[in-house]
Amino acid sequence: NAGVTQTPKFQVLKTGQSMTLQCAQDMNHNSMYWYRQDPGMGLRLIYYSASEGTTDKGEVPNGYNVSRLNKREFSLRLESAAPSQTSVYFCASSTHTDTQYFGPGTRLTVL
Amino acid sequence: KQEVTQIPAALSVPEGENLVLNCSFTDSAIYNLQWFRQDPGKGLTSLLLIQSSQREQTSGRLNASLDKSSGRSTLYIAASQPGDSATYLCAVRPDNAGNMLTFGGGTRLMVKP
């Protein structure tokens, strides 16, 4: 089992460019999540998907969109990147009651 | 709004010491509390999960306690080793918000040989 995988691992964008972060899990989990982590801060939830076909906003959704493509895949899109979106992005998945399993992260820099 | 605070933000100890990491939360209506470990440049790994009805959980040299009424949890690490060096994060799951977690800022631990 690969667990939770994320691509790319690193990305540098210019202000205004768009990109999609990809996440996939092979644990048959219903729920998937996108977080961002900034220096000295814990993780903050951007969006989550409790089950295939549903998505909901988390604490910091502005500037992002998500797509739950199928049960395995949950993507995060930045339509017009801003320097404030420079961060490390983590995807996670879980059952309804169990702990969350995290991917290795994507380090994004917006110039 | 739930807020989770971890003190201290950073800690450096000599190898072999027993140590305690602290986590506090403002809303006691939680479903569970979890402790995670994060190594530099890596994702998070779950260490211990305490249900709201439990007082503590143990795994090897790690023991986590929960006092829900006072909004506190501690992670006790016995006989610390250099391999324990990492950032430790606590997270709470609210009672009424699905499996969504609110994280503290983390404690960065360095264990010196």
PDB file of N, CA and C in Angstrom, chain A residues 1-54:
ATOM      1  N   ASN A   1       0.836  -1.214   0.000  1.00  0.00           N
ATOM      2  CA  ASN A   1       0.000   0.000   0.000  1.00  0.00           C
ATOM      3  C   ASN A   1       0.857   1.245   0.000  1.00  0.00           C
ATOM      4  N   ALA A   2       0.559   2.190  -0.899  1.00  0.00           N
ATOM      5  CA  ALA A   2       1.306   3.439  -0.936  1.00  0.00           C
ATOM      6  C   ALA A   2       0.778   4.422   0.098  1.00  0.00           C
ATOM      7  N   GLY A   3      -0.458   4.227   0.598  1.00  0.00           N
ATOM      8  CA  GLY A   3      -1.036   5.162   1.555  1.00  0.00           C
ATOM      9  C   GLY A   3      -1.591   6.378   0.824  1.00  0.00           C
ATOM     10  N   VAL A   4      -1.148   7.566   1.236  1.00  0.00           N
ATOM     11  CA  VAL A   4      -1.577   8.814   0.614  1.00  0.00           C
ATOM     12  C   VAL A   4      -0.403   9.383  -0.182  1.00  0.00           C
ATOM     13  N   THR A   5      -0.621   9.616  -1.459  1.00  0.00           N
ATOM     14  CA  THR A   5       0.429  10.171  -2.307  1.00  0.00           C
ATOM     15  C   THR A   5       0.012  11.545  -2.804  1.00  0.00           C
ATOM     16  N   GLN A   6       1.000  12.426  -2.974  1.00  0.00           N
ATOM     17  CA  GLN A   6       0.751  13.795  -3.436  1.00  0.00           C
ATOM     18  C   GLN A   6       1.743  14.133  -4.539  1.00  0.00           C
ATOM     19  N   THR A   7       1.246  14.846  -5.542  1.00  0.00           N
ATOM     20  CA  THR A   7       2.127  15.378  -6.589  1.00  0.00           C
ATOM     21  C   THR A   7       1.714  16.799  -6.914  1.00  0.00           C
ATOM     22  N   PRO A   8       2.684  17.698  -7.224  1.00  0.00           N
ATOM     23  CA  PRO A   8       4.128  17.459  -7.159  1.00  0.00           C
ATOM     24  C   PRO A   8       4.652  17.587  -5.732  1.00  0.00           C
ATOM     25  N   LYS A   9       5.911  17.340  -5.506  1.00  0.00           N
ATOM     26  CA  LYS A   9       6.536  17.529  -4.187  1.00  0.00           C
ATOM     27  C   LYS A   9       6.927  18.994  -3.986  1.00  0.00           C
ATOM     28  N   PHE A  10       7.348  19.649  -5.038  1.00  0.00           N
ATOM     29  CA  PHE A  10       7.752  21.057  -4.973  1.00  0.00           C
ATOM     30  C   PHE A  10       7.179  21.781  -6.189  1.00  0.00           C
ATOM     31  N   GLN A  11       6.872  23.063  -6.001  1.00  0.00           N
ATOM     32  CA  GLN A  11       6.381  23.864  -7.121  1.00  0.00           C
ATOM     33  C   GLN A  11       6.670  25.328  -6.851  1.00  0.00           C
ATOM     34  N   VAL A  12       7.133  26.023  -7.876  1.00  0.00           N
ATOM     35  CA  VAL A  12       7.302  27.471  -7.814  1.00  0.00           C
ATOM     36  C   VAL A  12       6.402  28.093  -8.877  1.00  0.00           C
ATOM     37  N   LEU A  13       5.586  29.034  -8.460  1.00  0.00           N
ATOM     38  CA  LEU A  13       4.655  29.732  -9.366  1.00  0.00           C
ATOM     39  C   LEU A  13       4.918  31.223  -9.322  1.00  0.00           C
ATOM     40  N   LYS A  14       4.512  31.893 -10.369  1.00  0.00           N
ATOM     41  CA  LYS A  14       4.478  33.355 -10.358  1.00  0.00           C
ATOM     42  C   LYS A  14       3.076  33.794  -9.988  1.00  0.00           C
ATOM     43  N   THR A  15       2.971  34.960  -9.403  1.00  0.00           N
ATOM     44  CA  THR A  15       1.662  35.508  -9.038  1.00  0.00           C
ATOM     45  C   THR A  15       0.744  35.506 -10.253  1.00  0.00           C
ATOM     46  N   GLY A  16      -0.477  34.986 -10.035  1.00  0.00           N
ATOM     47  CA  GLY A  16      -1.468  34.951 -11.094  1.00  0.00           C
ATOM     48  C   GLY A  16      -1.537  33.628 -11.852  1.00  0.00           C
ATOM     49  N   GLN A  17      -0.505  32.800 -11.726  1.00  0.00           N
ATOM     50  CA  GLN A  17      -0.536  31.500 -12.405  1.00  0.00           C
ATOM     51  C   GLN A  17      -1.491  30.557 -11.676  1.00  0.00           C
ATOM     52  N   SER A  18      -1.909  29.522 -12.376  1.00  0.00           N
ATOM     53  CA  SER A  18      -2.800  28.534 -11.770  1.00  0.00           C
ATOM     54  C   SER A  18      -2.092  27.183 -11.717  1.00  0.00           C
ATOM     55  N   MET A  19      -2.554  26.340 -10.821  1.00  0.00           N
ATOM     56  CA  MET A  19      -2.031  24.983 -10.766  1.00  0.00           C
ATOM     57  C   MET A  19      -2.989  24.101  -9.962  1.00  0.00           C
ATOM     58  N   THR A  20      -2.828  22.791 -10.154  1.00  0.00           N
ATOM     59  CA  THR A  20      -3.625  21.808  -9.428  1.00  0.00           C
ATOM     60  C   THR A  20      -2.702  20.872  -8.680  1.00  0.00           C
ATOM     61  N   LEU A  21      -2.974  20.702  -7.388  1.00  0.00           N
ATOM     62  CA  LEU A  21      -2.267  19.736  -6.565  1.00  0.00           C
ATOM     63  C   LEU A  21      -3.094  18.450  -6.546  1.00  0.00           C
ATOM     64  N   GLN A  22      -2.388  17.338  -6.772  1.00  0.00           N
ATOM     65  CA  GLN A  22      -3.075  16.066  -6.864  1.00  0.00           C
ATOM     66  C   GLN A  22      -2.859  15.245  -5.597  1.00  0.00           C
ATOM     67  N   CYS A  23      -3.869  14.500  -5.210  1.00  0.00           N
ATOM     68  CA  CYS A  23      -3.794  13.622  -4.040  1.00  0.00           C
ATOM     69  C   CYS A  23      -4.545  12.340  -4.345  1.00  0.00           C
ATOM     70  N   ALA A  24      -3.966  11.212  -3.957  1.00  0.00           N
ATOM     71  CA  ALA A  24      -4.638   9.932  -4.134  1.00  0.00           C
ATOM     72  C   ALA A  24      -4.365   9.049  -2.918  1.00  0.00           C
ATOM     73  N   GLN A  25      -5.371   8.224  -2.557  1.00  0.00           N
ATOM     74  CA  GLN A  25      -5.194   7.284  -1.442  1.00  0.00           C
ATOM     75  C   GLN A  25      -5.692   5.909  -1.875  1.00  0.00           C
ATOM     76  N   ASP A  26      -5.034   4.884  -1.347  1.00  0.00           N
ATOM     77  CA  ASP A  26      -5.382   3.508  -1.721  1.00  0.00           C
ATOM     78  C   ASP A  26      -5.878   2.710  -0.520  1.00  0.00           C
ATOM     79  N   MET A  27      -6.447   3.389   0.473  1.00  0.00           N
ATOM     80  CA  MET A  27      -6.910   2.732   1.698  1.00  0.00           C
ATOM     81  C   MET A  27      -8.431   2.613   1.743  1.00  0.00           C
ATOM     82  N   ASN A  28      -9.089   2.940   0.647  1.00  0.00           N
ATOM     83  CA  ASN A  28     -10.542   2.836   0.557  1.00  0.00           C
ATOM     84  C   ASN A  28     -11.250   3.742   1.570  1.00  0.00           C
ATOM     85  N   HIS A  29     -10.627   4.881   1.875  1.00  0.00           N
ATOM     86  CA  HIS A  29     -11.226   5.817   2.830  1.00  0.00           C
ATOM     87  C   HIS A  29     -12.307   6.645   2.168  1.00  0.00           C
ATOM     88  N   ASN A  30     -13.354   6.932   2.934  1.00  0.00           N
ATOM     89  CA  ASN A  30     -14.419   7.782   2.410  1.00  0.00           C
ATOM     90  C   ASN A  30     -14.042   9.266   2.458  1.00  0.00           C
ATOM     91  N   SER A  31     -13.333   9.670   3.517  1.00  0.00           N
ATOM     92  CA  SER A  31     -13.087  11.098   3.745  1.00  0.00           C
ATOM     93  C   SER A  31     -11.681  11.497   3.323  1.00  0.00           C
ATOM     94  N   MET A  32     -11.604  12.686   2.721  1.00  0.00           N
ATOM     95  CA  MET A  32     -10.301  13.236   2.325  1.00  0.00           C
ATOM     96  C   MET A  32     -10.272  14.711   2.660  1.00  0.00           C
ATOM     97  N   TYR A  33      -9.037  15.243   2.859  1.00  0.00           N
ATOM     98  CA  TYR A  33      -8.861  16.592   3.399  1.00  0.00           C
ATOM     99  C   TYR A  33      -7.664  17.282   2.722  1.00  0.00           C
ATOM    100  N   TRP A  34      -7.750  18.606   2.640  1.00  0.00           N
ATOM    101  CA  TRP A  34      -6.603  19.416   2.265  1.00  0.00           C
ATOM    102  C   TRP A  34      -6.322  20.415   3.378  1.00  0.00           C
ATOM    103  N   TYR A  35      -5.039  20.463   3.799  1.00  0.00           N
ATOM    104  CA  TYR A  35      -4.574  21.393   4.827  1.00  0.00           C
ATOM    105  C   TYR A  35      -3.426  22.231   4.258  1.00  0.00           C
ATOM    106  N   ARG A  36      -3.201  23.362   4.874  1.00  0.00           N
ATOM    107  CA  ARG A  36      -1.976  24.107   4.645  1.00  0.00           C
ATOM    108  C   ARG A  36      -1.259  24.311   5.969  1.00  0.00           C
ATOM    109  N   GLN A  37       0.074  24.335   5.906  1.00  0.00           N
ATOM    110  CA  GLN A  37       0.876  24.526   7.104  1.00  0.00           C
ATOM    111  C   GLN A  37       1.857  25.658   6.864  1.00  0.00           C
ATOM    112  N   ASP A  38       1.770  26.687   7.684  1.00  0.00           N
ATOM    113  CA  ASP A  38       2.656  27.832   7.597  1.00  0.00           C
ATOM    114  C   ASP A  38       3.618  27.810   8.781  1.00  0.00           C
ATOM    115  N   PRO A  39       4.798  28.437   8.635  1.00  0.00           N
ATOM    116  CA  PRO A  39       5.828  28.368   9.682  1.00  0.00           C
ATOM    117  C   PRO A  39       5.281  28.762  11.046  1.00  0.00           C
ATOM    118  N   GLY A  40       5.578  27.927  12.038  1.00  0.00           N
ATOM    119  CA  GLY A  40       5.168  28.221  13.410  1.00  0.00           C
ATOM    120  C   GLY A  40       3.703  28.005  13.690  1.00  0.00           C
ATOM    121  N   MET A  41       2.977  27.545  12.696  1.00  0.00           N
ATOM    122  CA  MET A  41       1.544  27.331  12.889  1.00  0.00           C
ATOM    123  C   MET A  41       1.226  25.868  12.653  1.00  0.00           C
ATOM    124  N   GLY A  42       0.150  25.459  13.242  1.00  0.00           N
ATOM    125  CA  GLY A  42      -0.309  24.105  12.969  1.00  0.00           C
ATOM    126  C   GLY A  42      -0.966  24.043  11.611  1.00  0.00           C
ATOM    127  N   LEU A  43      -1.560  22.926  11.313  1.00  0.00           N
ATOM    128  CA  LEU A  43      -2.251  22.764  10.045  1.00  0.00           C
ATOM    129  C   LEU A  43      -3.622  23.424  10.115  1.00  0.00           C
ATOM    130  N   ARG A  44      -4.012  24.043   9.019  1.00  0.00           N
ATOM    131  CA  ARG A  44      -5.345  24.635   8.913  1.00  0.00           C
ATOM    132  C   ARG A  44      -6.079  23.993   7.748  1.00  0.00           C
ATOM    133  N   LEU A  45      -7.334  23.635   7.996  1.00  0.00           N
ATOM    134  CA  LEU A  45      -8.120  22.914   7.003  1.00  0.00           C
ATOM    135  C   LEU A  45      -8.602  23.863   5.907  1.00  0.00           C
ATOM    136  N   ILE A  46      -8.354  23.489   4.654  1.00  0.00           N
ATOM    137  CA  ILE A  46      -8.790  24.302   3.519  1.00  0.00           C
ATOM    138  C   ILE A  46     -10.164  23.817   3.032  1.00  0.00           C
ATOM    139  N   TYR A  47     -10.237  22.561   2.651  1.00  0.00           N
ATOM    140  CA  TYR A  47     -11.463  21.917   2.197  1.00  0.00           C
ATOM    141  C   TYR A  47     -11.422  20.461   2.638  1.00  0.00           C
ATOM    142  N   TYR A  48     -12.579  19.861   2.721  1.00  0.00           N
ATOM    143  CA  TYR A  48     -12.637  18.433   2.961  1.00  0.00           C
ATOM    144  C   TYR A  48     -13.780  17.828   2.160  1.00  0.00           C
ATOM    145  N   SER A  49     -13.706  16.493   2.040  1.00  0.00           N
ATOM    146  CA  SER A  49     -14.740  15.738   1.339  1.00  0.00           C
ATOM    147  C   SER A  49     -15.096  14.550   2.215  1.00  0.00           C
ATOM    148  N   ALA A  50     -16.306  14.566   2.778  1.00  0.00           N
ATOM    149  CA  ALA A  50     -16.712  13.497   3.694  1.00  0.00           C
ATOM    150  C   ALA A  50     -16.972  12.197   2.940  1.00  0.00           C
ATOM    151  N   SER A  51     -17.340  12.305   1.671  1.00  0.00           N
ATOM    152  CA  SER A  51     -17.578  11.105   0.873  1.00  0.00           C
ATOM    153  C   SER A  51     -17.499  11.507  -0.592  1.00  0.00           C
ATOM    154  N   GLU A  52     -17.420  10.513  -1.450  1.00  0.00           N
ATOM    155  CA  GLU A  52     -17.359  10.771  -2.890  1.00  0.00           C
ATOM    156  C   GLU A  52     -18.574  11.590  -3.310  1.00  0.00           C
ATOM    157  N   GLY A  53     -18.312  12.662  -4.038  1.00  0.00           N
ATOM    158  CA  GLY A  53     -19.400  13.498  -4.530  1.00  0.00           C
ATOM    159  C   GLY A  53     -19.747  14.681  -3.651  1.00  0.00           C
ATOM    160  N   THR A  54     -19.107  14.791  -2.487  1.00  0.00           N
ATOM    161  CA  THR A  54     -19.383  15.930  -1.597  1.00  0.00           C
ATOM    162  C   THR A  54     -18.094  16.641  -1.237  1.00  0.00           C
TER     163      THR A  54
END
